[in-house]
């Protein structure tokens, strides 16, 4: 897990959004978070692999999962990740 992972998870949870990578990148930067598009794409893949986000439909949209919400709340340890 990286610091950017927490940023992405918190942003998705706080705003209750379902977004593809490019709009997520643009909105993160719009809200003052300096993160590159390639970093967002890479971190989304990693977060999905750990079950912290999930794809919504077939359009490449992502939302935070229940497991991701538990991570933010501090209810999960690193050992609990897949």
XYZ file of C-alpha atoms in Angstrom, residues 15-72:
58
model
C -17.568 11.778 -2.407
C -19.443 8.446 -2.841
C -18.349 8.258 -6.469
C -18.060 5.703 -9.238
C -15.383 6.918 -11.652
C -13.071 5.678 -14.393
C -9.355 6.427 -14.100
C -9.157 9.665 -16.132
C -12.025 11.521 -14.392
C -10.723 10.291 -11.024
C -7.279 11.687 -11.862
C -8.773 15.020 -12.982
C -10.961 15.356 -9.893
C -8.171 14.457 -7.489
C -6.017 17.197 -9.006
C -8.952 19.608 -9.096
C -9.280 19.118 -5.339
C -5.585 19.938 -4.815
C -4.070 16.444 -4.758
C -0.971 16.241 -6.927
C -1.074 12.807 -8.550
C -0.279 11.704 -12.091
C -2.641 9.870 -14.401
C -0.321 6.859 -14.751
C -0.095 6.660 -10.950
C -3.886 6.648 -10.642
C -4.162 3.846 -13.192
C -1.442 1.805 -11.494
C -2.916 2.292 -8.024
C -6.438 1.398 -9.220
C -5.113 -1.924 -10.503
C -3.380 -2.576 -7.187
C -6.395 -1.534 -5.100
C -8.650 -3.783 -7.169
C -6.236 -6.709 -6.768
C -6.490 -6.293 -2.979
C -10.293 -6.023 -3.073
C -10.338 -2.431 -1.792
C -12.167 -1.142 -4.863
C -14.381 -2.911 -7.365
C -15.390 -2.384 -10.956
C -18.915 -1.193 -11.616
C -20.415 -2.466 -14.837
C -18.343 -2.791 -17.971
C -17.333 0.832 -18.580
C -14.156 0.862 -16.489
C -15.783 2.590 -13.536
C -14.544 1.917 -10.013
C -16.070 2.362 -6.585
C -14.762 1.719 -3.107
C -15.688 -1.701 -1.731
C -16.833 -2.607 1.775
C -13.317 -3.870 2.375
C -11.941 -0.494 1.264
C -14.253 1.285 3.690
C -13.071 -1.045 6.455
C -9.448 -0.208 5.573
C -10.128 3.522 5.833
